[in-house]
PDB file of C-alpha atoms in Angstrom:
ATOM      1  CA  MET A 160      64.052  73.379  79.884  1.00  0.00           C
ATOM      2  CA  ASP A 161      67.637  73.400  81.944  1.00  0.00           C
ATOM      3  CA  GLU A 162      68.499  76.268  79.521  1.00  0.00           C
ATOM      4  CA  LYS A 163      65.612  78.330  80.557  1.00  0.00           C
ATOM      5  CA  PRO A 164      66.862  79.234  84.415  1.00  0.00           C
ATOM      6  CA  ARG A 165      70.351  79.982  83.092  1.00  0.00           C
ATOM      7  CA  LEU A 166      68.774  82.628  80.615  1.00  0.00           C
ATOM      8  CA  LEU A 167      66.838  84.460  83.120  1.00  0.00           C
ATOM      9  CA  ASP A 168      69.790  84.141  85.731  1.00  0.00           C
ATOM     10  CA  GLN A 169      71.710  85.826  82.813  1.00  0.00           C
ATOM     11  CA  VAL A 170      69.202  88.720  82.356  1.00  0.00           C
ATOM     12  CA  ARG A 171      68.998  89.320  85.812  1.00  0.00           C
ATOM     13  CA  GLU A 172      72.654  89.569  85.863  1.00  0.00           C
ATOM     14  CA  GLN A 173      72.943  92.072  83.204  1.00  0.00           C
ATOM     15  CA  ILE A 174      70.163  94.058  84.704  1.00  0.00           C
ATOM     16  CA  ARG A 175      71.675  94.571  88.108  1.00  0.00           C
ATOM     17  CA  LEU A 176      74.944  95.364  86.078  1.00  0.00           C
ATOM     18  CA  LYS A 177      73.482  98.321  84.733  1.00  0.00           C
ATOM     19  CA  HIS A 178      71.802  99.382  88.195  1.00  0.00           C
ATOM     20  CA  TYR A 179      68.040  99.036  86.792  1.00  0.00           C
ATOM     21  CA  SER A 180      65.602  98.585  89.400  1.00  0.00           C
ATOM     22  CA  ILE A 181      63.968  95.582  91.072  1.00  0.00           C
ATOM     23  CA  ARG A 182      60.665  96.603  89.218  1.00  0.00           C
ATOM     24  CA  THR A 183      62.377  96.479  85.756  1.00  0.00           C
ATOM     25  CA  GLU A 184      64.258  92.964  86.829  1.00  0.00           C
ATOM     26  CA  ARG A 185      60.675  91.655  87.155  1.00  0.00           C
ATOM     27  CA  VAL A 186      59.108  92.927  84.315  1.00  0.00           C
ATOM     28  CA  TYR A 187      61.560  92.073  82.320  1.00  0.00           C
ATOM     29  CA  CYS A 188      62.253  88.543  83.183  1.00  0.00           C
ATOM     30  CA  GLU A 189      58.558  88.234  83.170  1.00  0.00           C
ATOM     31  CA  TRP A 190      58.431  89.092  79.428  1.00  0.00           C
ATOM     32  CA  VAL A 191      61.339  86.996  78.350  1.00  0.00           C
ATOM     33  CA  LYS A 192      59.362  84.456  79.805  1.00  0.00           C
ATOM     34  CA  ARG A 193      56.285  84.799  78.032  1.00  0.00           C
ATOM     35  CA  PHE A 194      58.409  85.361  75.068  1.00  0.00           C
ATOM     36  CA  ILE A 195      59.623  81.950  74.786  1.00  0.00           C
ATOM     37  CA  ARG A 196      56.905  80.193  75.858  1.00  0.00           C
ATOM     38  CA  PHE A 197      54.582  81.589  73.345  1.00  0.00           C
ATOM     39  CA  HIS A 198      57.216  80.249  70.554  1.00  0.00           C
ATOM     40  CA  HIS A 199      57.072  77.065  72.427  1.00  0.00           C
ATOM     41  CA  TYR A 200      60.065  77.223  74.472  1.00  0.00           C
ATOM     42  CA  GLN A 201      62.747  77.838  71.309  1.00  0.00           C
ATOM     43  CA  HIS A 202      65.750  79.522  72.370  1.00  0.00           C
ATOM     44  CA  PRO A 203      66.094  83.287  71.521  1.00  0.00           C
ATOM     45  CA  GLU A 204      69.282  82.672  69.671  1.00  0.00           C
ATOM     46  CA  VAL A 205      67.120  80.774  66.729  1.00  0.00           C
ATOM     47  CA  MET A 206      64.440  83.341  66.912  1.00  0.00           C
ATOM     48  CA  GLY A 207      64.677  86.715  65.000  1.00  0.00           C
ATOM     49  CA  ALA A 208      62.434  89.842  63.688  1.00  0.00           C
ATOM     50  CA  ALA A 209      59.606  87.408  62.398  1.00  0.00           C
ATOM     51  CA  GLU A 210      59.642  85.813  65.980  1.00  0.00           C
ATOM     52  CA  VAL A 211      59.435  89.291  67.752  1.00  0.00           C
ATOM     53  CA  GLU A 212      56.879  90.708  65.667  1.00  0.00           C
ATOM     54  CA  ALA A 213      54.414  87.453  65.969  1.00  0.00           C
ATOM     55  CA  PHE A 214      54.406  87.739  69.742  1.00  0.00           C
ATOM     56  CA  LEU A 215      53.966  92.001  69.437  1.00  0.00           C
ATOM     57  CA  SER A 216      51.173  91.288  67.148  1.00  0.00           C
ATOM     58  CA  ASP A 217      49.602  88.955  69.101  1.00  0.00           C
ATOM     59  CA  LEU A 218      49.878  91.232  72.455  1.00  0.00           C
ATOM     60  CA  ALA A 219      48.200  93.721  70.572  1.00  0.00           C
ATOM     61  CA  VAL A 220      45.472  91.942  68.434  1.00  0.00           C
ATOM     62  CA  ARG A 221      44.392  88.958  70.698  1.00  0.00           C
ATOM     63  CA  LYS A 222      45.607  90.386  74.029  1.00  0.00           C
ATOM     64  CA  ASN A 223      44.593  93.834  73.053  1.00  0.00           C
ATOM     65  CA  VAL A 224      47.296  95.715  75.170  1.00  0.00           C
ATOM     66  CA  SER A 225      47.900  98.934  75.252  1.00  0.00           C
ATOM     67  CA  ALA A 226      50.773 100.839  73.049  1.00  0.00           C
ATOM     68  CA  SER A 227      52.667 101.324  76.255  1.00  0.00           C
ATOM     69  CA  THR A 228      52.500  97.869  77.217  1.00  0.00           C
ATOM     70  CA  GLN A 229      53.660  96.508  73.706  1.00  0.00           C
ATOM     71  CA  ASN A 230      56.408  98.920  73.393  1.00  0.00           C
ATOM     72  CA  GLN A 231      57.555  97.720  77.248  1.00  0.00           C
ATOM     73  CA  ALA A 232      57.824  94.048  75.947  1.00  0.00           C
ATOM     74  CA  LEU A 233      59.659  95.128  72.921  1.00  0.00           C
ATOM     75  CA  ALA A 234      62.209  97.152  75.126  1.00  0.00           C
ATOM     76  CA  ALA A 235      62.753  93.518  77.208  1.00  0.00           C
ATOM     77  CA  LEU A 236      63.454  91.726  74.161  1.00  0.00           C
ATOM     78  CA  LEU A 237      65.620  94.236  72.753  1.00  0.00           C
ATOM     79  CA  PHE A 238      67.652  94.057  76.155  1.00  0.00           C
ATOM     80  CA  LEU A 239      67.615  90.116  76.227  1.00  0.00           C
ATOM     81  CA  TYR A 240      69.337  90.110  72.605  1.00  0.00           C
ATOM     82  CA  LYS A 241      71.826  92.937  72.894  1.00  0.00           C
ATOM     83  CA  GLN A 242      72.703  93.213  76.472  1.00  0.00           C
ATOM     84  CA  VAL A 243      72.328  89.267  77.248  1.00  0.00           C
ATOM     85  CA  LEU A 244      72.756  87.495  74.272  1.00  0.00           C
ATOM     86  CA  LYS A 245      75.087  89.940  72.767  1.00  0.00           C
ATOM     87  CA  LEU A 246      73.664  89.224  69.435  1.00  0.00           C
ATOM     88  CA  ASP A 247      74.151  91.592  66.156  1.00  0.00           C
ATOM     89  CA  LEU A 248      70.714  92.695  65.304  1.00  0.00           C
ATOM     90  CA  PRO A 249      70.742  93.574  61.764  1.00  0.00           C
ATOM     91  CA  TRP A 250      66.713  93.094  61.859  1.00  0.00           C
ATOM     92  CA  LEU A 251      66.654  95.654  64.512  1.00  0.00           C
ATOM     93  CA  GLY A 252      65.144  98.419  62.263  1.00  0.00           C
ATOM     94  CA  GLU A 253      62.364  95.997  61.137  1.00  0.00           C
ATOM     95  CA  VAL A 254      60.778  96.070  64.338  1.00  0.00           C
ATOM     96  CA  VAL A 255      58.205  98.643  64.323  1.00  0.00           C
ATOM     97  CA  ARG A 256      57.200 100.027  67.783  1.00  0.00           C
ATOM     98  CA  ALA A 257      53.439 100.644  68.489  1.00  0.00           C
ATOM     99  CA  LYS A 258      52.623 104.531  68.276  1.00  0.00           C
ATOM    100  CA  LYS A 259      51.333 105.670  71.518  1.00  0.00           C
ATOM    101  CA  PRO A 260      48.002 107.761  71.432  1.00  0.00           C
ATOM    102  CA  SER A 261      48.509 111.371  71.884  1.00  0.00           C
ATOM    103  CA  ARG A 262      46.335 112.319  74.984  1.00  0.00           C
ATOM    104  CA  LEU A 263      46.492 115.287  77.232  1.00  0.00           C
ATOM    105  CA  PRO A 264      47.155 114.788  80.845  1.00  0.00           C
ATOM    106  CA  VAL A 265      44.330 114.574  83.637  1.00  0.00           C
ATOM    107  CA  VAL A 266      44.458 118.072  85.510  1.00  0.00           C
ATOM    108  CA  LEU A 267      42.657 118.791  88.901  1.00  0.00           C
ATOM    109  CA  SER A 268      41.898 122.500  89.533  1.00  0.00           C
ATOM    110  CA  ILE A 269      43.586 124.019  92.463  1.00  0.00           C
ATOM    111  CA  GLY A 270      39.728 123.570  94.361  1.00  0.00           C
ATOM    112  CA  GLU A 271      39.517 119.703  93.372  1.00  0.00           C
ATOM    113  CA  VAL A 272      43.233 118.937  94.336  1.00  0.00           C
ATOM    114  CA  GLN A 273      42.078 120.937  98.067  1.00  0.00           C
ATOM    115  CA  GLN A 274      39.273 118.699  98.487  1.00  0.00           C
ATOM    116  CA  THR A 275      41.021 115.741  97.558  1.00  0.00           C
ATOM    117  CA  LEU A 276      43.765 116.321 100.082  1.00  0.00           C
ATOM    118  CA  ALA A 277      41.206 116.978 102.405  1.00  0.00           C
ATOM    119  CA  HIS A 278      39.930 113.357 102.189  1.00  0.00           C
ATOM    120  CA  LEU A 279      43.655 112.095 102.975  1.00  0.00           C
ATOM    121  CA  GLU A 280      45.441 111.680 106.596  1.00  0.00           C
ATOM    122  CA  GLY A 281      48.711 110.597 108.153  1.00  0.00           C
ATOM    123  CA  ASP A 282      51.557 109.831 106.089  1.00  0.00           C
ATOM    124  CA  VAL A 283      49.459 109.500 102.906  1.00  0.00           C
ATOM    125  CA  TRP A 284      48.394 113.180 103.222  1.00  0.00           C
ATOM    126  CA  LEU A 285      52.067 114.512 103.511  1.00  0.00           C
ATOM    127  CA  ALA A 286      53.348 112.167 100.698  1.00  0.00           C
ATOM    128  CA  ALA A 287      50.125 113.168  98.362  1.00  0.00           C
ATOM    129  CA  ASN A 288      51.144 117.071  99.500  1.00  0.00           C
ATOM    130  CA  LEU A 289      54.410 116.835  98.423  1.00  0.00           C
ATOM    131  CA  LEU A 290      53.452 115.378  95.090  1.00  0.00           C
ATOM    132  CA  TYR A 291      51.269 118.037  94.182  1.00  0.00           C
ATOM    133  CA  GLY A 292      53.567 120.716  95.877  1.00  0.00           C
ATOM    134  CA  SER A 293      57.042 119.600  94.126  1.00  0.00           C
ATOM    135  CA  GLY A 294      55.984 117.988  91.184  1.00  0.00           C
ATOM    136  CA  MET A 295      57.897 115.149  91.866  1.00  0.00           C
ATOM    137  CA  ARG A 296      56.747 111.400  90.523  1.00  0.00           C
ATOM    138  CA  LEU A 297      55.155 109.275  92.921  1.00  0.00           C
ATOM    139  CA  MET A 298      58.276 106.853  93.070  1.00  0.00           C
ATOM    140  CA  GLU A 299      60.275 109.733  93.575  1.00  0.00           C
ATOM    141  CA  VAL A 300      58.491 110.909  96.709  1.00  0.00           C
ATOM    142  CA  ILE A 301      57.955 107.217  97.876  1.00  0.00           C
ATOM    143  CA  ARG A 302      62.183 106.827  97.571  1.00  0.00           C
ATOM    144  CA  LEU A 303      62.750 110.102  99.132  1.00  0.00           C
ATOM    145  CA  ARG A 304      65.681 109.886 102.001  1.00  0.00           C
ATOM    146  CA  VAL A 305      65.905 112.347 104.790  1.00  0.00           C
ATOM    147  CA  LYS A 306      69.275 113.550 103.911  1.00  0.00           C
ATOM    148  CA  ASP A 307      67.693 115.080 100.683  1.00  0.00           C
ATOM    149  CA  ILE A 308      65.367 117.431 102.093  1.00  0.00           C
ATOM    150  CA  ASP A 309      66.962 120.952 102.830  1.00  0.00           C
ATOM    151  CA  PHE A 310      64.559 123.013 105.153  1.00  0.00           C
ATOM    152  CA  ILE A 311      66.965 125.901 105.193  1.00  0.00           C
ATOM    153  CA  ARG A 312      67.042 126.011 100.911  1.00  0.00           C
ATOM    154  CA  LEU A 313      63.500 125.064 101.023  1.00  0.00           C
ATOM    155  CA  GLU A 314      64.149 122.490  98.433  1.00  0.00           C
ATOM    156  CA  MET A 315      64.348 118.835  97.886  1.00  0.00           C
ATOM    157  CA  VAL A 316      66.987 116.709  95.846  1.00  0.00           C
ATOM    158  CA  VAL A 317      65.476 113.787  93.666  1.00  0.00           C
ATOM    159  CA  ARG A 318      68.206 110.952  93.378  1.00  0.00           C
ATOM    160  CA  ASP A 319      68.235 108.675  90.335  1.00  0.00           C
ATOM    161  CA  GLY A 320      64.971 110.348  88.773  1.00  0.00           C
ATOM    162  CA  LYS A 321      63.810 109.146  85.555  1.00  0.00           C
ATOM    163  CA  GLY A 322      66.639 108.636  83.234  1.00  0.00           C
ATOM    164  CA  MET A 323      69.012 107.878  85.999  1.00  0.00           C
ATOM    165  CA  LYS A 324      69.260 112.016  86.632  1.00  0.00           C
ATOM    166  CA  ASP A 325      69.082 114.419  89.558  1.00  0.00           C
ATOM    167  CA  ARG A 326      67.467 117.380  89.968  1.00  0.00           C
ATOM    168  CA  VAL A 327      66.548 119.656  92.755  1.00  0.00           C
ATOM    169  CA  THR A 328      62.817 120.552  92.997  1.00  0.00           C
ATOM    170  CA  VAL A 329      60.899 123.019  95.455  1.00  0.00           C
ATOM    171  CA  LEU A 330      59.723 122.119  99.233  1.00  0.00           C
ATOM    172  CA  PRO A 331      56.327 123.759 100.040  1.00  0.00           C
ATOM    173  CA  ARG A 332      56.809 126.354 103.257  1.00  0.00           C
ATOM    174  CA  CYS A 333      53.554 124.885 104.372  1.00  0.00           C
ATOM    175  CA  LEU A 334      55.101 121.283 104.665  1.00  0.00           C
ATOM    176  CA  ILE A 335      57.852 122.374 106.963  1.00  0.00           C
ATOM    177  CA  GLU A 336      56.320 122.001 110.135  1.00  0.00           C
ATOM    178  CA  PRO A 337      54.402 118.562 108.995  1.00  0.00           C
ATOM    179  CA  LEU A 338      57.312 117.033 107.618  1.00  0.00           C
ATOM    180  CA  LYS A 339      59.467 117.873 110.628  1.00  0.00           C
ATOM    181  CA  GLN A 340      56.793 116.519 113.144  1.00  0.00           C
ATOM    182  CA  HIS A 341      56.679 113.426 110.476  1.00  0.00           C
ATOM    183  CA  LEU A 342      60.456 112.980 110.513  1.00  0.00           C
ATOM    184  CA  ALA A 343      60.327 113.102 114.222  1.00  0.00           C
ATOM    185  CA  VAL A 344      58.099 110.025 114.411  1.00  0.00           C
ATOM    186  CA  VAL A 345      60.216 108.173 112.052  1.00  0.00           C
ATOM    187  CA  LYS A 346      63.671 109.138 113.814  1.00  0.00           C
ATOM    188  CA  ALA A 347      62.186 107.980 117.188  1.00  0.00           C
ATOM    189  CA  ARG A 348      61.172 104.336 115.647  1.00  0.00           C
ATOM    190  CA  HIS A 349      64.321 104.246 113.910  1.00  0.00           C
ATOM    191  CA  VAL A 350      66.829 104.810 117.109  1.00  0.00           C
ATOM    192  CA  ALA A 351      63.947 102.013 118.928  1.00  0.00           C
ATOM    193  CA  GLU A 352      65.099 100.061 116.199  1.00  0.00           C
ATOM    194  CA  LEU A 353      68.981 100.587 116.394  1.00  0.00           C
ATOM    195  CA  ASN A 354      68.442  99.966 120.006  1.00  0.00           C
ATOM    196  CA  ALA A 355      66.992  96.517 119.129  1.00  0.00           C
ATOM    197  CA  GLY A 356      70.184  95.484 116.461  1.00  0.00           C
ATOM    198  CA  ARG A 357      68.087  96.481 113.327  1.00  0.00           C
ATOM    199  CA  GLY A 358      67.595  99.911 111.665  1.00  0.00           C
ATOM    200  CA  ASP A 359      69.387  99.083 108.455  1.00  0.00           C
ATOM    201  CA  VAL A 360      67.937 100.312 105.129  1.00  0.00           C
ATOM    202  CA  TYR A 361      68.943  99.670 101.513  1.00  0.00           C
ATOM    203  CA  LEU A 362      71.662 101.668  99.711  1.00  0.00           C
ATOM    204  CA  PRO A 363      71.810 101.466  95.883  1.00  0.00           C
ATOM    205  CA  PHE A 364      74.565 100.244  93.925  1.00  0.00           C
ATOM    206  CA  ALA A 365      77.872  99.922  95.736  1.00  0.00           C
ATOM    207  CA  LEU A 366      77.265 102.647  98.353  1.00  0.00           C
ATOM    208  CA  GLU A 367      76.615 100.070 101.179  1.00  0.00           C
ATOM    209  CA  ARG A 368      80.354  99.212 100.181  1.00  0.00           C
ATOM    210  CA  LYS A 369      81.351 102.681 100.189  1.00  0.00           C
ATOM    211  CA  TYR A 370      79.829 103.655 103.480  1.00  0.00           C
ATOM    212  CA  ALA A 371      79.883 100.790 105.815  1.00  0.00           C
ATOM    213  CA  LYS A 372      77.835 102.336 108.414  1.00  0.00           C
ATOM    214  CA  GLY A 373      75.653 104.325 105.673  1.00  0.00           C
ATOM    215  CA  PRO A 374      72.664 101.982 106.166  1.00  0.00           C
ATOM    216  CA  TRP A 375      72.141 102.576 109.728  1.00  0.00           C
ATOM    217  CA  GLU A 376      72.455 106.524 109.735  1.00  0.00           C
ATOM    218  CA  TRP A 377      69.841 108.416 109.742  1.00  0.00           C
ATOM    219  CA  ALA A 378      70.433 110.369 106.902  1.00  0.00           C
ATOM    220  CA  TRP A 379      69.891 107.429 104.620  1.00  0.00           C
ATOM    221  CA  GLN A 380      66.514 106.831 105.894  1.00  0.00           C
ATOM    222  CA  TYR A 381      63.323 106.465 104.060  1.00  0.00           C
ATOM    223  CA  VAL A 382      61.246 109.812 104.513  1.00  0.00           C
ATOM    224  CA  PHE A 383      58.301 107.455 104.272  1.00  0.00           C
ATOM    225  CA  PRO A 384      59.181 104.308 105.490  1.00  0.00           C
ATOM    226  CA  ALA A 385      56.806 100.852 105.606  1.00  0.00           C
ATOM    227  CA  SER A 386      54.717  99.970 108.468  1.00  0.00           C
ATOM    228  CA  GLY A 387      56.455  96.530 109.147  1.00  0.00           C
ATOM    229  CA  LEU A 388      59.795  94.842 108.197  1.00  0.00           C
ATOM    230  CA  SER A 389      60.161  92.748 104.649  1.00  0.00           C
ATOM    231  CA  VAL A 390      62.960  90.465 102.962  1.00  0.00           C
ATOM    232  CA  ASP A 391      64.810  91.999 100.262  1.00  0.00           C
ATOM    233  CA  PRO A 392      64.543  90.091  97.205  1.00  0.00           C
ATOM    234  CA  ARG A 393      68.114  90.434  96.168  1.00  0.00           C
ATOM    235  CA  SER A 394      69.984  90.480  99.204  1.00  0.00           C
ATOM    236  CA  GLY A 395      68.077  88.377 101.233  1.00  0.00           C
ATOM    237  CA  LYS A 396      68.103  90.661 104.409  1.00  0.00           C
ATOM    238  CA  THR A 397      65.035  91.364 106.550  1.00  0.00           C
ATOM    239  CA  ARG A 398      64.994  95.264 106.481  1.00  0.00           C
ATOM    240  CA  ARG A 399      62.367  98.148 106.671  1.00  0.00           C
ATOM    241  CA  HIS A 400      61.956  99.188 103.230  1.00  0.00           C
ATOM    242  CA  HIS A 401      59.769 102.413 101.800  1.00  0.00           C
ATOM    243  CA  MET A 402      56.108 102.571 102.098  1.00  0.00           C
ATOM    244  CA  ASP A 403      54.295 100.713  99.558  1.00  0.00           C
ATOM    245  CA  GLU A 404      53.257 103.019  96.858  1.00  0.00           C
ATOM    246  CA  LYS A 405      49.871 100.971  96.555  1.00  0.00           C
ATOM    247  CA  ARG A 406      48.993 102.149  99.789  1.00  0.00           C
ATOM    248  CA  LEU A 407      49.186 105.782  98.479  1.00  0.00           C
ATOM    249  CA  GLN A 408      47.201 105.107  95.303  1.00  0.00           C
ATOM    250  CA  ARG A 409      44.418 103.201  96.883  1.00  0.00           C
ATOM    251  CA  ALA A 410      43.955 105.913  99.436  1.00  0.00           C
ATOM    252  CA  PHE A 411      44.116 108.600  96.568  1.00  0.00           C
ATOM    253  CA  LYS A 412      41.345 106.770  94.599  1.00  0.00           C
ATOM    254  CA  VAL A 413      39.132 106.631  97.815  1.00  0.00           C
ATOM    255  CA  ALA A 414      39.700 110.440  98.656  1.00  0.00           C
ATOM    256  CA  ILE A 415      38.717 111.270  94.795  1.00  0.00           C
ATOM    257  CA  LYS A 416      35.111 109.264  95.136  1.00  0.00           C
ATOM    258  CA  ARG A 417      34.674 110.962  98.583  1.00  0.00           C
ATOM    259  CA  ALA A 418      35.234 114.451  97.008  1.00  0.00           C
ATOM    260  CA  GLY A 419      33.118 113.691  94.166  1.00  0.00           C
ATOM    261  CA  ILE A 420      35.187 114.423  91.412  1.00  0.00           C
ATOM    262  CA  VAL A 421      34.505 112.409  88.026  1.00  0.00           C
ATOM    263  CA  LYS A 422      37.535 112.549  86.306  1.00  0.00           C
ATOM    264  CA  LEU A 423      40.252 109.440  86.254  1.00  0.00           C
ATOM    265  CA  ALA A 424      42.876 111.038  88.720  1.00  0.00           C
ATOM    266  CA  THR A 425      45.756 108.929  90.271  1.00  0.00           C
ATOM    267  CA  PRO A 426      48.596 110.144  92.313  1.00  0.00           C
ATOM    268  CA  HIS A 427      50.565 111.300  89.067  1.00  0.00           C
ATOM    269  CA  THR A 428      47.839 113.513  88.360  1.00  0.00           C
ATOM    270  CA  LEU A 429      48.861 115.565  91.022  1.00  0.00           C
ATOM    271  CA  ARG A 430      51.959 116.202  89.272  1.00  0.00           C
ATOM    272  CA  HIS A 431      50.560 117.415  85.911  1.00  0.00           C
ATOM    273  CA  SER A 432      48.374 119.800  88.467  1.00  0.00           C
ATOM    274  CA  PHE A 433      51.633 120.938  89.695  1.00  0.00           C
ATOM    275  CA  ALA A 434      53.124 121.801  86.382  1.00  0.00           C
ATOM    276  CA  THR A 435      49.558 123.316  85.024  1.00  0.00           C
ATOM    277  CA  HIS A 436      49.077 125.552  88.153  1.00  0.00           C
ATOM    278  CA  LEU A 437      52.597 126.877  87.843  1.00  0.00           C
ATOM    279  CA  LEU A 438      52.134 127.678  84.042  1.00  0.00           C
ATOM    280  CA  GLU A 439      48.397 129.369  85.121  1.00  0.00           C
ATOM    281  CA  SER A 440      50.504 131.521  87.651  1.00  0.00           C
ATOM    282  CA  GLY A 441      52.815 132.723  84.949  1.00  0.00           C
ATOM    283  CA  GLN A 442      55.762 130.767  85.869  1.00  0.00           C
ATOM    284  CA  ASP A 443      58.489 130.258  83.131  1.00  0.00           C
ATOM    285  CA  ILE A 444      57.956 126.960  81.134  1.00  0.00           C
ATOM    286  CA  ARG A 445      61.906 126.567  81.292  1.00  0.00           C
ATOM    287  CA  THR A 446      61.706 126.653  84.936  1.00  0.00           C
ATOM    288  CA  VAL A 447      58.761 124.281  85.238  1.00  0.00           C
ATOM    289  CA  GLN A 448      60.887 121.801  82.858  1.00  0.00           C
ATOM    290  CA  GLU A 449      63.700 121.834  85.431  1.00  0.00           C
ATOM    291  CA  LEU A 450      61.624 121.015  88.411  1.00  0.00           C
ATOM    292  CA  LEU A 451      59.663 118.231  86.483  1.00  0.00           C
ATOM    293  CA  GLY A 452      62.959 116.594  85.206  1.00  0.00           C
ATOM    294  CA  HIS A 453      62.043 117.005  81.522  1.00  0.00           C
ATOM    295  CA  ALA A 454      65.117 116.376  79.305  1.00  0.00           C
ATOM    296  CA  ASP A 455      63.239 118.273  76.162  1.00  0.00           C
ATOM    297  CA  VAL A 456      61.023 120.880  76.675  1.00  0.00           C
ATOM    298  CA  LYS A 457      58.553 119.653  74.068  1.00  0.00           C
ATOM    299  CA  THR A 458      57.507 117.181  76.977  1.00  0.00           C
ATOM    300  CA  THR A 459      56.622 120.152  79.166  1.00  0.00           C
ATOM    301  CA  GLN A 460      54.822 122.132  76.827  1.00  0.00           C
ATOM    302  CA  ILE A 461      52.031 119.694  76.525  1.00  0.00           C
ATOM    303  CA  TYR A 462      50.557 121.282  79.508  1.00  0.00           C
ATOM    304  CA  THR A 463      50.273 124.548  77.405  1.00  0.00           C
ATOM    305  CA  HIS A 464      47.545 122.529  75.702  1.00  0.00           C
ATOM    306  CA  VAL A 465      45.264 122.111  78.872  1.00  0.00           C
ATOM    307  CA  LEU A 466      45.781 125.970  79.362  1.00  0.00           C
ATOM    308  CA  ASN A 467      42.917 128.207  78.539  1.00  0.00           C
ATOM    309  CA  ARG A 468      45.667 130.343  76.352  1.00  0.00           C
ATOM    310  CA  GLY A 469      46.347 130.414  72.529  1.00  0.00           C
ATOM    311  CA  GLY A 470      44.141 128.984  69.990  1.00  0.00           C
ATOM    312  CA  LEU A 471      42.013 127.968  73.105  1.00  0.00           C
ATOM    313  CA  ALA A 472      41.190 130.958  74.188  1.00  0.00           C
ATOM    314  CA  VAL A 473      38.649 131.960  71.672  1.00  0.00           C
ATOM    315  CA  LEU A 474      35.516 132.940  72.644  1.00  0.00           C
ATOM    316  CA  SER A 475      32.645 130.434  72.092  1.00  0.00           C
ATOM    317  CA  PRO A 476      29.987 131.804  69.132  1.00  0.00           C
ATOM    318  CA  LEU A 477      27.511 130.405  71.377  1.00  0.00           C
ATOM    319  CA  ASP A 478      28.543 133.052  74.060  1.00  0.00           C
ATOM    320  CA  ARG A 479      28.514 136.168  71.963  1.00  0.00           C
ATOM    321  CA  ALA A 480      24.507 135.357  71.494  1.00  0.00           C
TER     322      ALA A 480
END
């Protein structure tokens, strides 16, 4: 029993060395604990492909988890063996990843987007508008910093997006004034906190050492700060973090219901809608790929299947009658 906390500490250390998010740290540690518990607390060093396969099979058969969840568990275990235990994995090729079902994204029409946004207000309204207007992912909007908005060039910089890549996306003209008004309120609260001896914010990686005064500077503040202070689980410091994404998710769910829309839409649906509507308007697919931050254009091409084009542009024989 003494070895389990030490092993998890090693997992956390390697995750932080590779600058993975706190979410990844929590998820990977939970999967490692579940794996060890499933095999009656055997140490992972004495286990291999057979035990990993048995664990993954149990998730799929008895727990009935999705393919993405099963693959997440596998990723955590491979991280444990390769990065933490530093073990050679001759059996790695034997572990079969679950095949994800090929599904088309849920997309809202322009009218449905407008109806949904009309049922939101305040900072969640602004955040949802940025999701649709820029094509950013949910956490990319939530983690947006003041310095990454350029009102002159009408663009926003997404820092450390998926795959730890930066990219530039569009800032909608119609959001300039609402965003400036929102930032004025945020800045006033930030100034008040500075006067009270607080006002610092989390900086990623080694930036806090590089920019000693950075955590207190306006440029590094979150565009969508949390309503209250919280304790940073890694540093133990009490700070104002960014908005909880669940707040936007809950508000969006209510807005969809009030708008009378029966599609299974989430805030991420606004990103799908952004891409689809751009392609519908004739925008070049390569440009859409860059805005979305897709490494491969094949990922962006899924939105062409949602359009009423190509083979799907046929006229139904019933409409000819």
